[in-house]
Coordinates of C-alpha atoms in Angstrom, one line a residue:
M198 CA -34.8 100.8 11.2
K199 CA -32.9 98.2 9.3
S200 CA -35.8 97.4 6.9
M201 CA -36.3 101.1 6.5
L202 CA -32.7 101.5 5.2
I203 CA -33.1 98.5 3.0
S204 CA -36.2 100.1 1.6
A205 CA -34.6 103.4 0.9
L206 CA -31.6 101.6 -0.7
M207 CA -33.8 99.6 -2.9
A208 CA -35.6 102.8 -4.1
S209 CA -32.3 104.6 -4.6
I210 CA -30.9 101.6 -6.7
A211 CA -33.9 101.8 -8.8
F212 CA -33.8 105.5 -9.3
G213 CA -29.9 105.3 -10.3
L214 CA -30.7 102.4 -12.6
A215 CA -33.2 104.2 -14.5
A216 CA -31.4 107.6 -14.4
S217 CA -28.2 106.2 -15.7
R218 CA -29.5 106.1 -19.2
I219 CA -31.6 109.2 -20.0
N220 CA -29.4 111.1 -22.3
N221 CA -31.3 111.4 -25.7
G222 CA -28.6 113.3 -27.5
L223 CA -27.0 116.0 -25.2
I224 CA -24.2 118.2 -26.4
D225 CA -20.7 117.5 -24.6
S226 CA -22.5 115.6 -21.7
S227 CA -20.9 113.2 -19.3
L228 CA -24.1 111.2 -19.0
P229 CA -24.0 107.8 -20.7
P230 CA -26.0 107.5 -23.9
G231 CA -29.7 106.5 -23.5
P232 CA -32.6 105.9 -25.8
G233 CA -33.3 108.4 -28.4
L234 CA -36.4 110.6 -28.5
T235 CA -39.4 108.3 -28.7
L236 CA -43.0 109.0 -30.0
D237 CA -45.2 110.9 -27.5
E238 CA -42.3 112.3 -25.4
S239 CA -42.7 115.8 -26.9
F240 CA -46.4 116.0 -26.1
N241 CA -46.0 114.7 -22.7
I242 CA -43.3 117.0 -21.8
G243 CA -44.7 120.2 -23.3
Q244 CA -48.1 119.4 -21.6
G245 CA -46.4 118.6 -18.3
V246 CA -44.4 121.8 -18.4
Y247 CA -47.6 123.7 -19.0
L248 CA -49.5 122.0 -16.2
F249 CA -46.7 122.5 -13.7
E250 CA -46.3 126.2 -14.6
V251 CA -50.1 127.0 -14.3
S252 CA -50.2 125.2 -11.1
C253 CA -47.4 127.3 -9.7
D254 CA -49.0 130.5 -11.1
H255 CA -52.5 130.0 -9.9
G256 CA -52.1 127.7 -6.8
P257 CA -55.5 126.3 -5.4
L258 CA -57.1 129.0 -7.6
L259 CA -56.5 126.6 -10.4
Y260 CA -59.6 124.7 -9.3
S261 CA -61.8 127.7 -9.3
P262 CA -64.4 127.7 -12.2
S263 CA -62.9 130.8 -13.9
V264 CA -59.3 130.0 -13.9
A265 CA -60.0 126.3 -14.9
K266 CA -61.9 127.6 -17.9
E267 CA -58.9 129.9 -18.8
V268 CA -56.4 127.1 -18.3
F269 CA -58.0 124.1 -19.6
G270 CA -60.2 125.7 -22.1
Q271 CA -57.5 127.1 -24.3
E272 CA -56.6 125.6 -27.7
G273 CA -53.1 124.6 -26.8
Y274 CA -54.3 122.2 -24.0
L275 CA -54.5 118.6 -25.0
P276 CA -57.0 116.6 -23.1
D277 CA -55.9 113.2 -24.6
H278 CA -54.6 112.1 -21.4
P279 CA -55.5 113.1 -17.7
P280 CA -53.1 115.6 -16.1
L281 CA -51.3 113.8 -13.3
G282 CA -48.9 111.7 -15.2
R283 CA -47.7 114.7 -17.4
F284 CA -47.6 117.0 -14.3
V285 CA -45.0 114.6 -12.7
L286 CA -42.9 114.9 -15.9
G287 CA -43.3 118.6 -16.1
A288 CA -42.5 119.1 -12.3
A289 CA -39.2 117.0 -12.9
H290 CA -38.3 119.1 -16.0
Q291 CA -38.8 122.4 -14.2
L292 CA -37.0 121.4 -11.1
T293 CA -34.0 119.7 -12.8
A294 CA -33.4 121.3 -16.3
S295 CA -31.1 123.7 -14.9
S296 CA -28.7 121.1 -13.5
I297 CA -28.5 119.0 -16.7
S298 CA -26.4 120.7 -19.3
G299 CA -26.2 120.1 -23.0
A300 CA -29.8 121.0 -23.9
E301 CA -29.3 124.7 -24.3
L302 CA -30.3 124.5 -28.0
S303 CA -33.5 122.6 -27.4
L304 CA -37.0 123.7 -26.8
F305 CA -37.2 121.3 -23.7
N306 CA -34.6 119.4 -21.6
V307 CA -35.8 115.8 -22.5
P308 CA -33.4 114.1 -19.9
A309 CA -34.7 116.4 -17.1
A310 CA -38.3 115.4 -17.8
R311 CA -37.3 111.7 -18.0
L312 CA -36.3 111.9 -14.3
G313 CA -40.0 112.0 -13.5
S314 CA -40.4 108.4 -14.8
C315 CA -37.2 107.4 -12.9
F316 CA -38.9 108.7 -9.7
A317 CA -42.1 107.1 -10.3
F318 CA -40.2 103.7 -10.9
S319 CA -38.2 104.2 -7.7
M320 CA -41.5 104.7 -5.7
T321 CA -42.9 101.6 -7.3
V322 CA -40.0 99.8 -6.1
L323 CA -40.4 101.4 -2.5
L324 CA -44.1 100.5 -2.4
L325 CA -43.4 97.0 -3.6
F326 CA -40.7 96.5 -1.0
E327 CA -42.8 97.7 1.9
F328 CA -45.9 95.8 0.9
A329 CA -44.0 92.5 0.3
K330 CA -42.0 92.9 3.6
R331 CA -45.4 92.9 5.5
K332 CA -46.9 90.1 3.8
Y333 CA -43.9 87.7 3.1
G334 CA -40.9 89.0 5.0
L335 CA -37.7 90.9 4.3
A336 CA -36.1 88.2 2.0
S337 CA -39.3 88.0 -0.3
A338 CA -39.3 91.9 -0.5
V339 CA -35.7 92.1 -1.5
A340 CA -36.2 89.3 -4.1
A341 CA -39.4 91.0 -5.5
C342 CA -37.6 94.4 -6.0
V343 CA -34.6 92.8 -7.6
L344 CA -36.6 90.8 -9.9
L345 CA -38.6 93.9 -10.9
M346 CA -35.3 95.7 -11.7
L347 CA -34.3 92.9 -13.8
M348 CA -37.2 93.4 -16.2
P349 CA -36.0 95.3 -19.3
R350 CA -39.4 96.6 -20.4
A351 CA -40.2 98.1 -16.8
V352 CA -36.7 99.8 -16.7
A353 CA -36.6 100.8 -20.2
H354 CA -40.0 102.8 -19.8
A355 CA -38.8 104.4 -16.7
R356 CA -36.0 106.0 -18.9
L357 CA -38.6 107.7 -21.2
A358 CA -40.7 110.9 -20.7
S359 CA -43.9 108.7 -20.9
L360 CA -46.8 108.0 -18.7
E361 CA -46.2 104.1 -18.3
S362 CA -44.0 104.4 -15.1
T363 CA -46.4 106.8 -13.2
T364 CA -49.3 104.7 -14.2
T365 CA -47.6 101.5 -13.1
F366 CA -46.9 103.2 -9.7
F367 CA -50.5 104.2 -9.3
W368 CA -51.8 101.0 -10.5
L369 CA -49.8 99.1 -7.7
A370 CA -50.9 101.8 -5.3
A371 CA -54.5 101.1 -6.1
F372 CA -54.1 97.4 -5.6
V373 CA -52.2 97.5 -2.4
P374 CA -55.4 98.6 -0.3
L375 CA -57.3 95.9 -2.2
F376 CA -54.9 93.2 -1.3
A377 CA -54.6 94.3 2.3
W378 CA -58.3 95.1 3.0
W379 CA -60.5 93.3 0.5
T380 CA -59.2 89.7 1.1
S381 CA -59.9 89.2 4.8
S382 CA -63.2 87.5 6.0
K383 CA -64.7 90.8 6.7
P384 CA -65.4 93.5 4.3
P385 CA -63.4 96.7 4.4
T386 CA -64.5 99.5 6.7
S387 CA -65.8 102.8 5.3
R388 CA -62.5 104.5 5.9
Q389 CA -60.5 101.8 4.1
C390 CA -62.9 102.1 1.2
V391 CA -62.6 105.9 0.9
L392 CA -58.7 105.6 0.9
G393 CA -58.7 102.8 -1.5
G394 CA -61.1 104.7 -3.8
F395 CA -59.0 107.9 -3.6
V396 CA -55.9 106.0 -4.7
W397 CA -57.9 104.5 -7.6
G398 CA -59.0 108.1 -8.4
L399 CA -55.2 109.1 -8.7
L400 CA -54.8 106.2 -11.1
L401 CA -57.7 107.5 -13.3
L402 CA -56.0 111.0 -13.2
T403 CA -52.9 109.3 -14.7
K404 CA -54.0 107.1 -17.5
V405 CA -57.2 105.3 -18.7
Q406 CA -56.1 101.8 -17.7
G407 CA -57.8 102.6 -14.4
I408 CA -61.1 101.7 -15.8
L409 CA -60.0 98.1 -15.8
I410 CA -60.1 97.7 -12.1
P411 CA -63.9 98.1 -11.1
P412 CA -65.1 95.0 -13.1
L413 CA -62.6 92.9 -11.4
L414 CA -63.1 94.3 -7.9
V415 CA -66.9 94.1 -8.4
G416 CA -66.5 90.3 -9.2
W417 CA -64.1 89.7 -6.4
A418 CA -66.1 91.5 -3.8
I419 CA -69.4 89.7 -4.5
W420 CA -67.7 86.4 -4.6
Q421 CA -65.9 87.1 -1.3
Y422 CA -68.7 89.1 0.6
R423 CA -72.0 88.5 -1.4
L424 CA -74.5 91.3 -0.4
R425 CA -72.2 92.8 2.1
A426 CA -70.1 93.9 -0.8
I427 CA -72.6 96.5 -2.0
K428 CA -71.9 99.3 0.5
P429 CA -67.9 99.1 0.2
L430 CA -68.1 98.9 -3.6
A431 CA -70.3 102.0 -3.5
I432 CA -68.1 104.1 -1.3
W433 CA -64.9 103.0 -3.1
G434 CA -66.4 103.8 -6.6
V435 CA -68.0 107.1 -5.6
T436 CA -64.7 108.2 -3.9
G437 CA -62.7 107.3 -6.9
F438 CA -64.7 108.9 -9.5
V439 CA -65.2 112.1 -7.5
T440 CA -61.4 112.3 -7.1
F441 CA -61.0 111.8 -10.8
F442 CA -63.6 114.4 -11.6
V443 CA -62.5 117.0 -9.1
G444 CA -58.8 116.6 -10.0
W445 CA -59.3 117.2 -13.8
P446 CA -60.9 120.5 -14.2
W447 CA -61.1 120.0 -18.0
L448 CA -64.0 117.8 -17.2
W449 CA -65.9 120.6 -15.6
L450 CA -66.1 122.7 -18.7
D451 CA -68.6 120.2 -20.2
P452 CA -69.0 117.4 -17.7
V453 CA -71.2 114.9 -19.7
A454 CA -69.7 115.5 -23.2
N455 CA -66.1 115.7 -21.9
V456 CA -66.3 112.4 -20.0
L457 CA -67.9 110.6 -22.8
E458 CA -65.2 112.2 -25.1
Y459 CA -62.4 111.0 -23.0
F460 CA -63.6 107.4 -22.4
G461 CA -64.6 107.2 -26.1
R462 CA -61.5 108.5 -27.7
A463 CA -59.8 105.2 -28.0
S464 CA -62.3 104.1 -30.5
E465 CA -61.5 107.1 -32.7
R466 CA -57.7 106.9 -32.7
P467 CA -55.8 106.1 -36.0
T468 CA -55.2 102.5 -36.6
L469 CA -51.7 101.3 -35.6
Y470 CA -49.9 98.2 -36.9
V471 CA -48.4 95.2 -35.2
W472 CA -45.6 93.0 -36.4
Y473 CA -46.2 89.6 -35.0
F474 CA -44.8 86.3 -36.0
G475 CA -43.9 87.6 -39.4
E476 CA -47.3 89.1 -40.2
R477 CA -48.7 92.6 -40.1
F478 CA -51.9 93.2 -38.1
A479 CA -54.0 96.0 -37.5
D480 CA -54.1 96.8 -33.7
K481 CA -57.8 95.7 -33.5
A482 CA -57.2 92.4 -35.5
V483 CA -54.1 91.2 -33.5
P484 CA -54.5 87.5 -32.5
W485 CA -55.9 86.8 -29.0
H486 CA -52.8 85.3 -27.7
Y487 CA -50.6 88.3 -28.3
P488 CA -50.8 89.7 -24.7
F489 CA -49.8 86.4 -23.4
V490 CA -47.0 85.6 -25.7
M491 CA -45.5 89.0 -25.4
L492 CA -45.5 89.1 -21.6
L493 CA -43.7 85.6 -21.7
V494 CA -41.0 86.6 -24.4
T495 CA -40.3 90.0 -22.7
T496 CA -40.0 88.7 -19.1
P497 CA -36.7 87.3 -17.9
F498 CA -36.5 83.6 -17.3
C499 CA -35.7 84.1 -13.6
V500 CA -38.9 85.9 -13.1
T501 CA -40.9 83.2 -15.0
A502 CA -39.4 80.3 -13.1
S503 CA -39.9 82.0 -9.8
V504 CA -43.6 82.6 -10.5
C505 CA -44.1 79.2 -11.7
W506 CA -42.5 77.8 -8.5
R507 CA -44.8 79.8 -6.6
I508 CA -47.7 78.5 -8.3
F509 CA -46.7 74.9 -7.9
A510 CA -45.8 75.4 -4.2
K511 CA -49.6 76.0 -3.5
R512 CA -50.7 77.1 0.0
F513 CA -51.8 80.5 -1.4
Q514 CA -52.6 83.4 0.9
S515 CA -55.9 85.0 0.1
F516 CA -54.5 88.1 -1.2
E517 CA -52.3 86.2 -3.7
V518 CA -55.4 85.0 -5.5
L519 CA -56.5 88.5 -5.9
A520 CA -52.9 89.5 -6.9
A521 CA -52.9 86.8 -9.5
A522 CA -56.3 88.0 -11.0
S523 CA -55.0 91.6 -11.2
V524 CA -52.3 90.1 -13.7
V525 CA -54.5 87.8 -15.6
W526 CA -57.4 90.2 -16.0
P527 CA -55.7 92.9 -18.0
L528 CA -54.3 90.4 -20.3
L529 CA -57.7 88.8 -21.0
I530 CA -59.1 92.3 -21.8
F531 CA -56.5 93.0 -24.4
A532 CA -57.0 89.5 -25.8
M533 CA -60.6 90.1 -26.5
P534 CA -61.4 90.4 -30.2
G535 CA -61.6 94.0 -31.4
T536 CA -59.6 95.4 -28.4
P537 CA -56.7 97.6 -29.8
V538 CA -53.3 96.3 -28.5
Y539 CA -50.0 97.3 -29.8
D540 CA -46.3 98.2 -28.8
G541 CA -45.5 95.0 -27.0
V542 CA -46.4 95.0 -23.3
R543 CA -46.7 98.7 -23.1
L544 CA -50.5 98.7 -22.5
F545 CA -50.3 96.2 -19.8
L546 CA -46.9 97.2 -18.3
V547 CA -48.9 97.9 -15.1
V548 CA -48.9 94.1 -14.1
L549 CA -45.1 93.7 -13.8
P550 CA -44.8 94.8 -10.2
V551 CA -47.4 92.5 -9.0
I552 CA -45.6 89.6 -11.1
A553 CA -42.4 90.7 -9.4
L554 CA -44.2 90.3 -6.0
L555 CA -45.3 86.8 -6.8
A556 CA -41.9 85.9 -8.4
G557 CA -40.1 87.3 -5.2
R558 CA -42.1 84.8 -3.0
G559 CA -41.5 82.0 -5.4
F560 CA -37.8 82.6 -5.4
V561 CA -37.5 82.6 -1.8
L562 CA -39.7 79.3 -1.6
M563 CA -37.4 77.9 -4.2
A564 CA -34.3 78.7 -2.3
A565 CA -35.9 77.4 0.9
S566 CA -36.9 74.2 -0.7
L567 CA -33.3 73.6 -1.9
R568 CA -31.8 74.4 1.5
A569 CA -34.4 72.1 3.3
A570 CA -33.8 69.2 0.8
T571 CA -30.0 69.7 1.3
M572 CA -30.2 69.6 5.1
L573 CA -32.5 66.6 4.9
S574 CA -30.0 64.7 2.7
T575 CA -27.0 65.3 5.0
D576 CA -28.7 64.5 8.2
T577 CA -27.0 61.4 9.4
A578 CA -30.0 60.4 11.3
I579 CA -32.1 60.0 8.2
V580 CA -31.5 56.9 6.4
S581 CA -33.1 57.7 3.2
V582 CA -34.6 60.6 1.4
S583 CA -37.9 60.5 -0.2
K584 CA -38.0 60.6 -3.8
S585 CA -40.2 63.8 -3.9
S586 CA -37.6 65.5 -1.6
R587 CA -34.7 64.5 -4.1
A588 CA -36.9 65.6 -7.1
K589 CA -37.6 68.9 -5.6
R590 CA -34.0 69.4 -4.7
V591 CA -32.8 68.6 -8.2
I592 CA -35.5 70.9 -9.8
A593 CA -34.7 73.7 -7.4
C594 CA -31.1 73.5 -7.9
C595 CA -31.3 73.4 -11.7
L596 CA -33.6 76.4 -11.8
L597 CA -31.4 78.5 -9.5
V598 CA -28.3 77.5 -11.7
V599 CA -30.2 78.4 -14.9
M600 CA -31.5 81.6 -13.4
A601 CA -28.0 82.6 -12.4
V602 CA -26.6 82.1 -15.7
A603 CA -29.6 83.9 -17.4
I604 CA -28.9 87.0 -15.1
V605 CA -25.2 87.0 -15.7
F606 CA -25.4 86.6 -19.4
T607 CA -28.8 88.1 -20.5
T608 CA -29.4 90.9 -18.1
S609 CA -29.6 94.2 -20.3
V610 CA -31.2 96.6 -17.9
H611 CA -27.9 98.5 -17.9
Q612 CA -28.1 99.0 -21.8
A613 CA -29.5 101.8 -23.5
F614 CA -31.9 100.0 -25.8
C615 CA -33.4 97.5 -23.5
L616 CA -36.9 98.5 -24.5
N617 CA -36.3 96.2 -27.4
D618 CA -35.1 93.3 -25.5
Y619 CA -36.6 89.7 -25.5
P620 CA -35.1 87.9 -22.3
G621 CA -37.7 85.3 -22.4
V622 CA -36.5 83.9 -25.7
P623 CA -33.7 81.4 -25.6
G624 CA -31.0 83.2 -27.9
G625 CA -32.4 86.6 -27.0
S626 CA -33.4 89.5 -29.2
K627 CA -31.7 88.2 -32.5
V628 CA -33.7 85.0 -32.3
A629 CA -36.9 86.7 -31.5
V630 CA -36.6 89.1 -34.3
E631 CA -35.1 87.1 -37.2
T632 CA -36.4 83.6 -36.2
L633 CA -39.7 84.2 -34.5
Q634 CA -40.1 87.4 -36.5
L635 CA -41.2 89.6 -33.8
E636 CA -40.9 93.5 -33.7
A637 CA -37.4 94.9 -33.7
S638 CA -38.0 98.5 -32.5
Y639 CA -41.3 100.2 -31.4
W640 CA -40.4 103.9 -30.6
S641 CA -37.3 104.8 -32.7
D642 CA -35.2 104.8 -29.4
G643 CA -32.1 103.8 -31.4
L644 CA -31.8 107.5 -32.6
N645 CA -29.7 108.7 -29.8
G646 CA -26.5 111.0 -29.7
D647 CA -24.2 108.2 -30.7
F648 CA -26.3 107.7 -33.9
W649 CA -26.6 111.3 -34.8
N650 CA -23.0 111.8 -34.3
Q651 CA -22.4 109.4 -37.4
V652 CA -24.8 111.6 -39.6
P653 CA -22.9 114.1 -41.8
E654 CA -23.4 117.7 -40.8
N655 CA -25.7 120.1 -42.6
S656 CA -27.3 117.1 -44.3
V657 CA -30.8 116.5 -45.7
V658 CA -32.2 113.1 -44.5
Y659 CA -35.2 111.4 -45.8
V660 CA -37.0 109.3 -43.1
A661 CA -39.2 106.2 -43.3
P662 CA -41.4 105.3 -41.8
V663 CA -42.8 108.4 -40.1
S664 CA -45.3 107.6 -37.3
H665 CA -47.0 111.0 -37.0
Q666 CA -46.9 114.5 -38.4
F667 CA -44.6 115.9 -35.8
Q668 CA -42.2 113.3 -35.3
L669 CA -39.5 114.8 -37.4
S670 CA -39.9 118.3 -36.2
D671 CA -39.9 117.1 -32.6
I672 CA -36.6 115.4 -33.2
Q673 CA -35.1 118.5 -34.7
Q674 CA -36.3 120.7 -31.9
L675 CA -35.8 118.2 -28.8
V676 CA -32.5 116.5 -29.7
P677 CA -29.7 119.0 -29.2
I678 CA -27.0 117.2 -31.2
V679 CA -29.4 117.3 -34.2
R680 CA -29.7 121.0 -34.0
Q681 CA -25.9 121.5 -33.4
R682 CA -25.2 119.4 -36.6
N683 CA -27.9 121.3 -38.7
I684 CA -29.6 118.1 -39.9
T685 CA -32.7 118.5 -41.7
L686 CA -35.4 115.7 -41.6
L687 CA -37.9 115.1 -44.3
P688 CA -40.6 112.4 -44.5
F689 CA -39.8 109.9 -47.4
Q690 CA -42.6 109.8 -49.8
Y691 CA -41.7 106.4 -51.2
D692 CA -40.8 107.9 -54.7
P693 CA -37.2 106.8 -55.2
A694 CA -36.8 108.7 -58.4
E695 CA -37.5 112.0 -56.8
E696 CA -35.9 111.4 -53.3
R697 CA -32.3 110.3 -53.8
G698 CA -29.7 111.0 -51.0
L699 CA -29.5 110.0 -47.4
L700 CA -32.4 107.9 -46.3
L701 CA -33.0 107.0 -42.6
L702 CA -34.8 103.7 -42.2
L703 CA -36.3 103.0 -38.8
H704 CA -36.9 99.3 -38.2
R705 CA -40.3 99.3 -36.9
L706 CA -41.1 96.3 -39.0
A707 CA -44.8 96.9 -38.8
D708 CA -44.5 100.0 -40.7
L709 CA -41.4 99.6 -42.7
P710 CA -42.0 98.0 -46.2
P711 CA -40.3 94.8 -46.7
L712 CA -38.2 96.2 -49.6
L713 CA -36.6 98.8 -47.3
R714 CA -35.5 96.2 -44.6
S715 CA -32.4 95.2 -46.6
G716 CA -32.4 97.3 -49.8
P717 CA -32.1 99.1 -51.9
T718 CA -29.5 97.6 -54.0
G719 CA -26.2 99.6 -54.2
A720 CA -27.0 102.1 -51.2
P721 CA -24.1 102.0 -48.9
V722 CA -24.8 102.2 -45.3
V723 CA -23.6 105.6 -43.7
A724 CA -24.6 104.8 -40.2
D725 CA -26.5 102.3 -38.1
V726 CA -27.4 101.3 -34.6
K727 CA -27.8 97.6 -33.5
Y728 CA -29.0 96.0 -30.2
R729 CA -27.8 92.5 -29.7
G730 CA -27.3 92.0 -33.4
V731 CA -30.6 93.4 -34.3
M732 CA -30.9 96.3 -36.5
L733 CA -32.8 99.3 -35.0
A734 CA -32.1 101.9 -37.5
R735 CA -29.9 102.6 -40.4
L736 CA -28.8 105.4 -42.6
V737 CA -28.1 104.6 -46.3
D738 CA -27.2 106.7 -49.3
T739 CA -29.5 106.1 -52.3
S740 CA -27.9 108.4 -54.6
V741 CA -26.7 105.7 -57.0
A742 CA -29.0 102.8 -55.6
T743 CA -31.0 100.6 -57.8
W744 CA -34.7 100.4 -56.9
D745 CA -36.3 97.1 -58.2
S746 CA -39.6 98.4 -57.5
K747 CA -41.4 101.2 -55.5
P748 CA -41.3 100.5 -51.8
S749 CA -44.7 99.5 -50.6
W750 CA -46.6 96.7 -48.7
P751 CA -47.8 93.8 -50.7
G752 CA -51.6 94.5 -51.7
G753 CA -51.3 98.0 -50.8
Q754 CA -51.7 97.6 -47.2

């Protein structure tokens, strides 16, 4: 009973932590300001609301051929992602929108939909706690959950109406049966394979990252069980794919063509650019070490140190080997030449709970090692302490002190813009952006209510860069304070002579031409938003500015 209460408490804390910063720009709201409207949220919310409403309207008949064709075959339905993740966001929106005021002027209530991600994050913490408790004990379970909640990128994505938090939950849920049943001396039973395959199918119904698991599992199972792995793998795979196919009626409309279209869509998407160590790369040309470096610089030192301690402590349990492989495998995939990778750690955010699992165990072992060394050194029956014990004690003590300092002074998960945090870099985000020249802001999250309140009412604002054709109209429709202040947003066409006036510069450095990062000359700053000294966005008045040249990328990139 005690552990159940702690489990519920951890999940509640996780939900509260994420939900504390979901306000994207509500009118007269008591909610603290959160990140502004980010890219893709409008699509996810709109599709999620649609999926939830048709599910309520048709019930089980949604899975009949005629209704499925009517619902999933219409022009307004977007099959760019499977339905489950968006359904969670739509359900949260429809169930909570009436209780969150301030969005009456908007097409959708963005904070209400964001609660779906908050819920998914809390369920991830709950699942992590329960699994860690059974494998390691209560102390390690608590440590793992706390360390996960100290990861800025994990918490930040839980404050957005995006698919990442739900995907992360189902990724962990898909691996828990593998950790539990595929790491013993005997192969899993048919029932265990069916259950594990079903959860993997739910992951496939959330986002495409689920396709990364089968190659890893096949290699692991063959190494572990040799020919005995064939039957369990077949049951697991068939169950997962059937779940995926049955759960997404859009696939039924033209099974072969739609399956190929969905899994092949990534190769047809527009090119995105990445700002990495002061260079601009196309997403398929990013250096191989990008995933490893980004994971390192965005992970708090306390987590990294705990994982390292767990590695050096050795004596691994069998499931820990598979757990480590589940972290390394996605990084290797995204490190392969030609694989698109962008937006920091977003595409492999799913590995963070397993990292927290190993870190939680490492933290407890570190503390236990320090305690044992301290007891040994104070035992009057012991004449001398071995050099290895002394060294271990000193190292553990130093690491714990540094971790405590790092947590106190660098923890940013309670702040609105922690999506842009670099806790793994000494000196934080300012050093990461200005010295290492990493990306400042990925998703325009700096444009929250506090920023828009600085923008003059009834103003026309040019915006650069614009990431997609609906970005500005989405802001005008889904950010209530923008509608209330009657702010009109227009894409900047990079023609200074014809577009003088207010210019909003979004510091997504991969897309913002160098001239616009500090210039133009003589353009006063009307409003700006910074995070830990790093500029995320600024509004300048170019009415009397001097342009030395037309803003563009060198070489016309």
